[in-house]
Structures are given as C-alpha cells and as structure tokens.
Amino acid sequence: MNGIFSKFTSPSDHLGIDIGTTSIKIAEVGLEKGVVTLKNYALFETLGHLERSNTALQTSTLKLFEDEIASYLRLIIRRAGFNAREAIVSIPAFQAFTTILDLPQMSQEDADRTIRFKAEQYIPLPINSVALDWVKVGEKLMDGIKTDQYFLISYPNEVIEHYKKIFNLVGLSLFSLELEGVSLARLLGSDQKPALIIDLGSRSTSLLAVKDGSLRLMSQTDYAGSSLTVSLASGLGINVRRAEDLKRQKGLSGLDNPADRELSTQMLPILSVILGEAKRLRERFESAYSLPIGQIILTGNGANLIGLEKYIGRELGLEVHRANPWQSIALREDLSPLSSELGASLSVALGLTAKYFK
Ligand SMILES: Nc1ncnc2c1ncn2[C@@H]1O[C@H](COP(=O)(O)OP(=O)(O)OP(=O)(O)O)[C@@H](O)[C@H]1O
Ligand SMILES: [Mg+2]
C-alpha cells in the first residue's frame, strides 16, 4: 500500500470518533495482515433535532451534553462490539479558532517561540485559556523577504476538558484530539491538485482548502443539511419529517425531471449560499498561494444528496468527487457495496486514525 499508510507507528487498533451535532460516527481501524483496514464501524444518528432544535449533541454550551454523549457512546460501543480502547476524537470547526501567520524565515525553535508570543494578538481569548497547535504550510515572498506561513489552531482549554470528561465517563483512553478539518485534509487532500473539501453536515457546512494533505484555509456556514430540510418543509407546506424523507429520496433529481422540479428547486437558495462561501474560499486560497484549486471533494452525510455532484460541478466549473478514503484504508469485502456512503460518513473518523498509521 502506498501513500500515507505505507508505514505504521502504532500497531494497535484505534477508534476514530466524530461527534457531530446530530450524529456520532466511529471507525475502528487497525492492521490486518499488515494492511491498514477498517475493522468495524458505527453510525448513530439522532432525528429528534428535526422537531426540537435543542436536541443537538454538540453546541457551544458544552456542559449540558457530557452525560448524554457519554451514555450514547457507551451504548454504541457495546452494540458495535469494538475492541480498541484508545480513542482519537475530532473537534468541530466551531469549537476552535484558526488563522494564518506569516513569519520571516528562521529556525524552527525561534519560530515556535515567536508564534507562541505572537498568538496573543490573533486569538480572541486570553492566551492562558487556550491550547495552541501550529503547522508550517508554505513559503511566500513578501516585499522581497522570504517568509514561512504557519497555520495556527487554538482550542479553548474548556473544550479539551469537555472531551476528557466524556471519555473518562465512558472508560476509554483519549489518545488525542484533532480539528476535524485537519483529519479530513490528511485523509482526502493529498492529491497533487489542491482541493476544496466541502463537509456538508447537519447544522453546519465546513469548507476546507487543502494542499499536500494539510489544511491551508477554512471557512464555515450554518447553512447545511438541516436548513435544506427546513426550506423544503416551509416551501412545500409539509412537516419536517416528511421533508427529510423527500430530501433523501429525491434530492436534486428534479433539476432534470419536471415532476420533481418544484421540490428540488426549493433547496437551491440554501445551496447557493454554501457555494458562495466555497467561491470566496477558492478566491482566498488562489490569491494566497498563487495556485488554482483543481477539484472539489464532497463529504459529510449531507453530501449524499442525489445530484449534488453534478450541480456543484456545473456551478463551480470544477471536477467534483465524493470522498474516497478507500484508496488508503482497506474496506472489508462484505462492506464494499456500501463504500460510497461509508466514505462520506466516516471520513472524519477515518482521518483521525490515519495519523497513527503513517
Ligand atoms: N441520503 C441523503 N440525502 C441527503 N441528505 C442526507 C442523506 N443522508 C443524510 N443526509 C443529511 O445529512 C445531514 C447529517 O450529516 P452528518 O451526519 O455529516 O452531520 P453531523 O456531522 O452530525 O453534523 P455537523 O457536521 O453539522 O456537526 C442531515 O442533515 C441529513 O439530513
Ligand atoms: Mg460532521
């Protein structure tokens, strides 16, 4: 096997855990005959949020949900029969703050010190209340001076404590935490062509500009899968459960089929906000890195919307692919009929574990 999984540093199985606003996705990954393999997985979705907006699993008020998430996790782990006891968890974009820093070229040691010192100017929270992480993402010539670009991520300590508490309650050892965009970039963004990854979730859509397997720029909008359902419900005068079913059954197929045109066109205003965000991020990336975005990669369960690839391809004039993590992680043969859907659902969870099989 080539690419990011050609070597491994940790032979034991790991759980990659992605706790979204309305779902929990877990991938158990380990070596099978020397090949990195998805050994087991679980997808858990709550539908209560469709009627009651206060039933999301993740919100910015962290405390409310620790016990609830822990009890869901316990149940899922028991049902799925996972064996691994070491977990890596993703942190959603809305719980982290990211920025790009340009520094004149200097030794790594000096750069580390400078970043820690400069971070204070960029982060909207007191520096002693956050954990910092950074990675060099490129070089640039500014006014004749060579500079290094760093991608800086800060997580409030409170967020880290929140996850530690949950995993203590569940009895799993929390091996590490990672921004979900970083995991997606590692897993899906190592192609030669820079890509824009669109992660269409329930309450938010994350947009990531990635190059060489690392995250370069990121943005986000609150327009996502739930907004599509709500706009269908109000446009067609139906309840949200019915709208959710119709969204999944018909998607955008009505754009090519007059019988369902009314249904599909109800969702276009929301999609055009998401694509507006994608266009802005593309422009920012192209001007910052002087390189064209060459492709769009769709992930998240919202990316299962029928006809979405074709629609986005037409609107943005770029090739569009659905996430395909199976180039780097083997899938059990009996699961191969599900490869496309599982790829979109599990990419964050798989990307988390990928780091440990480099
Ligand atoms: N077949 C389908 N067609 C269209 N949309 C779908 C389909 N299956 C699931 N969805 C939508 O996917 C969304 C959930 O996506 P996902 O599970 O990635 O969200 P999440 O990770 O929990 O949320 P977030 O990333 O916002 O925190 C829901 O809005 C759901 O309606
Ligand atoms: Mg998600």
Tab-separated table of C-alpha atoms in Angstrom, residues 1-164:
chain	number	residue	atom	x	y	z
A	1	MET	CA	0.000	0.000	0.000
A	2	ASN	CA	1.248	3.455	-0.935
A	3	GLY	CA	0.734	6.899	0.392
A	4	ILE	CA	0.030	7.923	3.914
A	5	PHE	CA	-0.344	4.380	5.183
A	6	SER	CA	2.830	2.851	3.892
A	7	LYS	CA	4.409	2.865	7.361
A	8	PHE	CA	2.856	2.470	10.745
A	9	THR	CA	3.997	3.658	14.107
A	10	SER	CA	1.333	2.068	16.238
A	11	PRO	CA	0.242	-1.466	15.515
A	12	SER	CA	-2.709	-1.495	17.904
A	13	ASP	CA	-6.300	-0.830	16.879
A	14	HIS	CA	-7.695	2.662	17.434
A	15	LEU	CA	-11.131	4.224	17.462
A	16	GLY	CA	-11.626	7.449	15.494
A	17	ILE	CA	-14.657	9.189	16.990
A	18	ASP	CA	-16.516	12.010	15.239
A	19	ILE	CA	-19.180	13.609	17.419
A	20	GLY	CA	-21.245	15.833	15.136
A	21	THR	CA	-24.220	17.993	16.034
A	22	THR	CA	-26.709	15.229	15.313
A	23	SER	CA	-24.621	12.117	14.876
A	24	ILE	CA	-21.797	10.026	16.272
A	25	LYS	CA	-19.567	8.134	13.869
A	26	ILE	CA	-16.904	5.697	14.939
A	27	ALA	CA	-14.294	3.867	12.884
A	28	GLU	CA	-12.208	1.079	14.381
A	29	VAL	CA	-9.013	0.885	12.382
A	30	GLY	CA	-6.091	-1.473	12.707
A	31	LEU	CA	-3.749	-3.679	10.771
A	32	GLU	CA	-4.971	-6.835	9.131
A	33	LYS	CA	-2.230	-8.905	7.517
A	34	GLY	CA	-0.100	-5.767	7.530
A	35	VAL	CA	-2.709	-3.643	5.745
A	36	VAL	CA	-4.487	-0.724	7.416
A	37	THR	CA	-8.114	-1.787	7.499
A	38	LEU	CA	-11.474	-0.526	8.694
A	39	LYS	CA	-12.301	-3.392	11.056
A	40	ASN	CA	-15.585	-2.203	12.465
A	41	TYR	CA	-17.694	0.948	12.488
A	42	ALA	CA	-20.825	2.516	13.927
A	43	LEU	CA	-23.070	5.281	12.645
A	44	PHE	CA	-25.512	6.713	15.097
A	45	GLU	CA	-27.948	9.457	14.172
A	46	THR	CA	-30.447	11.343	16.310
A	47	LEU	CA	-33.506	12.577	14.487
A	48	GLY	CA	-35.065	14.396	17.433
A	49	HIS	CA	-33.410	17.634	16.308
A	50	LEU	CA	-35.792	17.826	13.370
A	51	GLU	CA	-38.659	18.741	15.647
A	52	ARG	CA	-36.859	20.205	18.627
A	53	SER	CA	-33.920	22.457	17.985
A	54	ASN	CA	-32.496	21.912	21.488
A	55	THR	CA	-31.700	18.248	20.999
A	56	ALA	CA	-28.397	18.572	19.192
A	57	LEU	CA	-25.430	16.619	20.561
A	58	GLN	CA	-22.944	19.445	20.165
A	59	THR	CA	-23.479	23.088	20.916
A	60	SER	CA	-21.256	25.863	22.118
A	61	THR	CA	-22.626	25.346	25.655
A	62	LEU	CA	-20.551	22.304	26.400
A	63	LYS	CA	-21.622	21.262	29.865
A	64	LEU	CA	-25.160	20.248	29.069
A	65	PHE	CA	-24.222	17.309	26.947
A	66	GLU	CA	-21.381	15.474	28.633
A	67	ASP	CA	-23.527	12.856	30.353
A	68	GLU	CA	-25.736	12.439	27.332
A	69	ILE	CA	-22.869	11.941	24.881
A	70	ALA	CA	-21.158	9.551	27.299
A	71	SER	CA	-24.245	7.383	27.604
A	72	TYR	CA	-24.721	7.288	23.820
A	73	LEU	CA	-21.061	6.362	23.397
A	74	ARG	CA	-21.311	3.544	25.938
A	75	LEU	CA	-24.344	2.159	24.169
A	76	ILE	CA	-22.795	2.398	20.695
A	77	ILE	CA	-19.552	0.772	21.822
A	78	ARG	CA	-21.397	-2.104	23.458
A	79	ARG	CA	-23.678	-2.670	20.477
A	80	ALA	CA	-20.915	-2.493	17.886
A	81	GLY	CA	-18.571	-4.648	19.977
A	82	PHE	CA	-15.460	-2.522	19.477
A	83	ASN	CA	-12.300	-3.996	20.963
A	84	ALA	CA	-9.971	-0.990	20.781
A	85	ARG	CA	-9.704	1.068	23.954
A	86	GLU	CA	-7.723	4.020	22.617
A	87	ALA	CA	-9.715	6.801	21.038
A	88	ILE	CA	-8.948	9.883	18.994
A	89	VAL	CA	-11.709	12.449	18.854
A	90	SER	CA	-12.410	15.259	16.402
A	91	ILE	CA	-13.023	18.841	17.420
A	92	PRO	CA	-15.618	20.646	15.276
A	93	ALA	CA	-14.578	23.820	13.498
A	94	PHE	CA	-16.889	25.979	15.608
A	95	GLN	CA	-15.010	24.993	18.769
A	96	ALA	CA	-11.619	26.112	17.502
A	97	PHE	CA	-10.067	29.311	16.230
A	98	THR	CA	-7.684	29.224	13.265
A	99	THR	CA	-5.558	31.763	11.484
A	100	ILE	CA	-2.580	32.033	9.139
A	101	LEU	CA	0.641	33.645	10.381
A	102	ASP	CA	3.467	34.858	8.139
A	103	LEU	CA	6.915	34.918	9.747
A	104	PRO	CA	10.298	35.771	8.263
A	105	GLN	CA	12.251	32.538	7.794
A	106	MET	CA	14.011	31.450	10.985
A	107	SER	CA	14.959	28.264	12.822
A	108	GLN	CA	12.088	26.067	13.968
A	109	GLU	CA	12.961	26.772	17.589
A	110	ASP	CA	12.794	30.548	17.069
A	111	ALA	CA	9.612	30.181	15.041
A	112	ASP	CA	7.967	28.184	17.849
A	113	ARG	CA	8.879	30.864	20.373
A	114	THR	CA	7.697	33.694	18.100
A	115	ILE	CA	4.395	32.015	17.319
A	116	ARG	CA	3.661	31.482	20.999
A	117	PHE	CA	4.438	35.152	21.610
A	118	LYS	CA	2.519	36.483	18.595
A	119	ALA	CA	-0.502	34.221	19.043
A	120	GLU	CA	-1.850	36.573	21.685
A	121	GLN	CA	-2.510	39.245	19.054
A	122	TYR	CA	-4.555	36.890	16.912
A	123	ILE	CA	-6.612	34.877	19.349
A	124	PRO	CA	-9.824	36.339	20.710
A	125	LEU	CA	-9.373	34.626	24.113
A	126	PRO	CA	-6.829	35.024	26.934
A	127	ILE	CA	-3.745	33.068	25.898
A	128	ASN	CA	-3.626	31.039	29.107
A	129	SER	CA	-7.123	29.720	28.496
A	130	VAL	CA	-6.286	28.034	25.179
A	131	ALA	CA	-4.138	25.192	23.864
A	132	LEU	CA	-2.152	26.069	20.736
A	133	ASP	CA	-1.127	23.944	17.799
A	134	TRP	CA	0.585	25.020	14.581
A	135	VAL	CA	1.991	23.603	11.422
A	136	LYS	CA	4.099	25.121	8.644
A	137	VAL	CA	2.045	25.174	5.465
A	138	GLY	CA	4.083	27.093	2.931
A	139	GLU	CA	6.542	29.762	1.945
A	140	LYS	CA	5.985	33.147	0.379
A	141	LEU	CA	7.949	36.104	-0.909
A	142	MET	CA	6.730	39.310	0.786
A	143	ASP	CA	8.379	42.608	-0.230
A	144	GLY	CA	11.460	40.676	-1.302
A	145	ILE	CA	11.701	38.815	2.041
A	146	LYS	CA	11.207	35.060	2.227
A	147	THR	CA	8.542	34.189	4.764
A	148	ASP	CA	7.146	30.966	6.192
A	149	GLN	CA	3.417	30.535	6.560
A	150	TYR	CA	2.001	28.809	9.617
A	151	PHE	CA	-1.499	27.533	10.196
A	152	LEU	CA	-2.319	28.274	13.811
A	153	ILE	CA	-5.101	26.496	15.672
A	154	SER	CA	-6.231	27.289	19.182
A	155	TYR	CA	-8.667	25.295	21.271
A	156	PRO	CA	-10.175	26.680	24.475
A	157	ASN	CA	-8.974	24.569	27.440
A	158	GLU	CA	-12.626	24.231	28.328
A	159	VAL	CA	-13.229	22.280	25.098
A	160	ILE	CA	-10.385	19.882	25.828
A	161	GLU	CA	-11.664	19.347	29.371
A	162	HIS	CA	-15.126	18.630	27.949
A	163	TYR	CA	-13.795	15.731	25.867
A	164	LYS	CA	-11.548	14.437	28.645
